[in-house]
Short mmCIF file of C-alpha atoms in Angstrom, two decimals:
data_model
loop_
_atom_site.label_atom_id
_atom_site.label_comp_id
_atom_site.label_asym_id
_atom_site.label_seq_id
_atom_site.Cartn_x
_atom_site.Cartn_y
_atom_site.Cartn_z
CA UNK E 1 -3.39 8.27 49.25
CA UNK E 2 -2.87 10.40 46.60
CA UNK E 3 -0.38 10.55 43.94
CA UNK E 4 2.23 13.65 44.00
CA UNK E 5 2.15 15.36 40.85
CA UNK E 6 4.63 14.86 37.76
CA UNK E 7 5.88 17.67 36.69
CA UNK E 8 8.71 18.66 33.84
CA UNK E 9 10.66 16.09 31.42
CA UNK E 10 9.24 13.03 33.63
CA UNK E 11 5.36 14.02 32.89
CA UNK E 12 6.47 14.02 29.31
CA UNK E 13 7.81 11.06 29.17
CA UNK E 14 5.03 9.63 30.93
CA UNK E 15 2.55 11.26 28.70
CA UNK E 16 4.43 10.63 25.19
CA UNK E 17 4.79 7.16 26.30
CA UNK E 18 1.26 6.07 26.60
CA UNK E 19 0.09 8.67 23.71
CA UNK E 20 2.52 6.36 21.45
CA UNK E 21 0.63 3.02 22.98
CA UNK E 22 -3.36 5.13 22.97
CA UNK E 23 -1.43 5.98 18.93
CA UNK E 24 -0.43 2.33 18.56
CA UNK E 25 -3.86 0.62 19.25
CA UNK E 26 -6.09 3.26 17.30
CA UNK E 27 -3.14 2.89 14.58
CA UNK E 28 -4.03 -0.66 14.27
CA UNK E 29 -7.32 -0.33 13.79
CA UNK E 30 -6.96 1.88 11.66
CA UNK E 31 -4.39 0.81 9.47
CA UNK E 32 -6.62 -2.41 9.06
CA UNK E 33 -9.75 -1.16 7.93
CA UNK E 34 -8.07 1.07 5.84
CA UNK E 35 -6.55 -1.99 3.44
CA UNK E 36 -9.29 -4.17 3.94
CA UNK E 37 -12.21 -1.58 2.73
CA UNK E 38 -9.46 -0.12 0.02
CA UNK E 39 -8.23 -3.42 -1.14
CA UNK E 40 -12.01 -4.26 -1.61
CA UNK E 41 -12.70 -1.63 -3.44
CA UNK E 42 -13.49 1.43 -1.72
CA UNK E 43 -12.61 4.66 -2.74
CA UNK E 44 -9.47 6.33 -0.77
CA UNK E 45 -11.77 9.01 0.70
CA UNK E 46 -14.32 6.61 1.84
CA UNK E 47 -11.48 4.06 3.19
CA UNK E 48 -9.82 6.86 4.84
CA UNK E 49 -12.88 8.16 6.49
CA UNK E 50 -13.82 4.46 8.05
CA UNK E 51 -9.99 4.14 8.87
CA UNK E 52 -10.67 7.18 10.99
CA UNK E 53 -14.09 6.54 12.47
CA UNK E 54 -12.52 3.03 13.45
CA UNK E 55 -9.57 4.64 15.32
CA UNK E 56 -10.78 8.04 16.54
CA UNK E 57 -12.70 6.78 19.13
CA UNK E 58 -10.52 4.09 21.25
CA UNK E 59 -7.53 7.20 20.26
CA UNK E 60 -10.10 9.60 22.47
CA UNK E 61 -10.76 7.36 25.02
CA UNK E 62 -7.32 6.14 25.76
CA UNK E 63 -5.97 9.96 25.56
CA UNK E 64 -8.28 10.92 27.84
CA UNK E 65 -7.45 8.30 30.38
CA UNK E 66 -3.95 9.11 29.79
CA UNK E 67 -4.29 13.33 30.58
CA UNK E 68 -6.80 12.60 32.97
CA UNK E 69 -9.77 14.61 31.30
CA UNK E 70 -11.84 17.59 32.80
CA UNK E 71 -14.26 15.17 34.20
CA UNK E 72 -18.00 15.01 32.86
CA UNK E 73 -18.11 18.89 33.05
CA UNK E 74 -15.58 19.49 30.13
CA UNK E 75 -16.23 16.55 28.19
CA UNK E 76 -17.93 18.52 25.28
CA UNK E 77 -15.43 20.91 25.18
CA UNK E 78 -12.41 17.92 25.15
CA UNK E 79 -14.76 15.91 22.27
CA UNK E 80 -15.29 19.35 20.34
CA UNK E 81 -11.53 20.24 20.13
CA UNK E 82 -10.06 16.52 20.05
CA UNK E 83 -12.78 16.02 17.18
CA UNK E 84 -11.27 19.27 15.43
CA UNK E 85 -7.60 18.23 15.64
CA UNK E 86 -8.72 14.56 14.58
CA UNK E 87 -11.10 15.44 11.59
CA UNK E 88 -8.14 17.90 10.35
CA UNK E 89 -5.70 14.69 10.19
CA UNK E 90 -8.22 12.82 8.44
CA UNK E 91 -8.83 15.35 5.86
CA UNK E 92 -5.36 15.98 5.01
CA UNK E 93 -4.67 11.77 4.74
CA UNK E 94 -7.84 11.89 2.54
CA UNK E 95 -6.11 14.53 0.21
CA UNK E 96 -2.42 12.52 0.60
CA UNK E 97 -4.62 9.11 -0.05
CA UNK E 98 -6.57 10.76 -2.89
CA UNK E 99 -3.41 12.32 -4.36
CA UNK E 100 -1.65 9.14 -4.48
CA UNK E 101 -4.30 7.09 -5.63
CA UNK E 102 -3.77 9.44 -8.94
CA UNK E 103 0.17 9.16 -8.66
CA UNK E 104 -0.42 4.93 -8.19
CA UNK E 105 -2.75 4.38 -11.04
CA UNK E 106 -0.45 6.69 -13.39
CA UNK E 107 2.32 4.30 -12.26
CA UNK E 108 0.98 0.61 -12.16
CA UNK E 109 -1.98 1.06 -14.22
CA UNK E 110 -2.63 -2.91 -14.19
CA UNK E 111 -1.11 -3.77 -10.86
CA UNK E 112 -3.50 -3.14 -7.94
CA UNK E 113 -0.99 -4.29 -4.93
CA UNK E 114 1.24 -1.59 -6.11
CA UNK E 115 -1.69 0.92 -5.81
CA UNK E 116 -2.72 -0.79 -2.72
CA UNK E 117 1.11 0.25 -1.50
CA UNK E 118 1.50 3.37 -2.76
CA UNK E 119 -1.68 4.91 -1.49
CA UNK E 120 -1.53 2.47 1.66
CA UNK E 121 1.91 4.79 2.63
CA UNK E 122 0.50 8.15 1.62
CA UNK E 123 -2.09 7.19 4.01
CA UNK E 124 -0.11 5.97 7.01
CA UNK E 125 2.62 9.06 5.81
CA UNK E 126 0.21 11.04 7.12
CA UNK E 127 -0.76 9.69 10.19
CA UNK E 128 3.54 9.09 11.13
CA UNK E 129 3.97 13.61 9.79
CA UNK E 130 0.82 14.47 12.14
CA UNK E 131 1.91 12.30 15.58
CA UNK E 132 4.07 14.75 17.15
CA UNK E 133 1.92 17.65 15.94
CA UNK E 134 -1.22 15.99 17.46
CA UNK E 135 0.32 15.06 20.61
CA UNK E 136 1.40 19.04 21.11
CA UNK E 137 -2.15 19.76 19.88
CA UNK E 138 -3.93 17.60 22.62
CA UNK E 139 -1.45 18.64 25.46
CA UNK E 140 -1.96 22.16 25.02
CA UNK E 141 -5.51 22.20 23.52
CA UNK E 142 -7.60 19.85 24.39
CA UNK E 143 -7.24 18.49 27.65
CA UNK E 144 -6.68 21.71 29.85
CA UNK E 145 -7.76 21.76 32.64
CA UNK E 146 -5.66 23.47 35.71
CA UNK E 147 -4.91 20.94 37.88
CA UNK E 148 -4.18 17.70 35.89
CA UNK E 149 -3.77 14.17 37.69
CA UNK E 150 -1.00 12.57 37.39
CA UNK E 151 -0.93 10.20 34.66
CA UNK E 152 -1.63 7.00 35.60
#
């Protein structure tokens, strides 16, 4: 039996709910590769791009699940525009992280926890400014197709 479409305020409730869980888990990830490879040494680019890599891919997966995809048909186009939205929020917490690396060593030249911090919330900063922008992004851009399924 099929499911009767949501429609209106109750589809985005449903949808912003489990983009904040899909958010949550690929946050996670992310947020835990970032301080282990940057607390190791890594550089904030480098930590920022295996932050994303780590969480960009459970984020798609769960997102699609969540919107319902285009089926196998439109899954290049879905990859090529989530991958566009997604390597855009990278690049800008690469800048914020690179930024406040400067800011951090300026500040606590001898103090690497403070760095760690400082650069650690430019980084997640990012990620917190670009959640309601992505989720508008993915609604309207990236998975499109006419007739949606309900979300499950």
């Amino acid at each position: 039996m099929a499911q009767p479409m949501i429609t209106g305020r109750a589809r985005y409730w449903r949808l912003i709910s489990r983009f904040a869980a899909a958010s949550a888990v690929a946050t996670g990830i992310s947020q835990l590769v970032f301080l282990l490879s940057y607390s190791l040494g890594a550089t904030p680019v480098v930590s920022t791009v295996l932050a994303w890599l780590a969480g960009a891919i459970p984020n798609f997966a769960l997102n699609r699940r969540t919107w319902g995809g285009g089926g196998r048909e439109a899954l290049r186009g879905e990859l090529l525009r989530y991958g566009a939205i997604s390597v855009g929020t990278a690049l800008l917490a690469a800048g914020a992280t690179h930024l406040a690396e400067i800011v951090a060593t300026s500040a606590f030249p001898h103090t690497r926890p403070a760095q760690v911090a400082v650069v650690w919330g430019a980084f997640i900063g990012t990620y917190a400014v670009m959640f309601v922008i992505k989720f508008v992004l993915i609604d309207k851009l990236v998975f499109t197709r006419p007739q949606r399924r309900a979300a499950r």
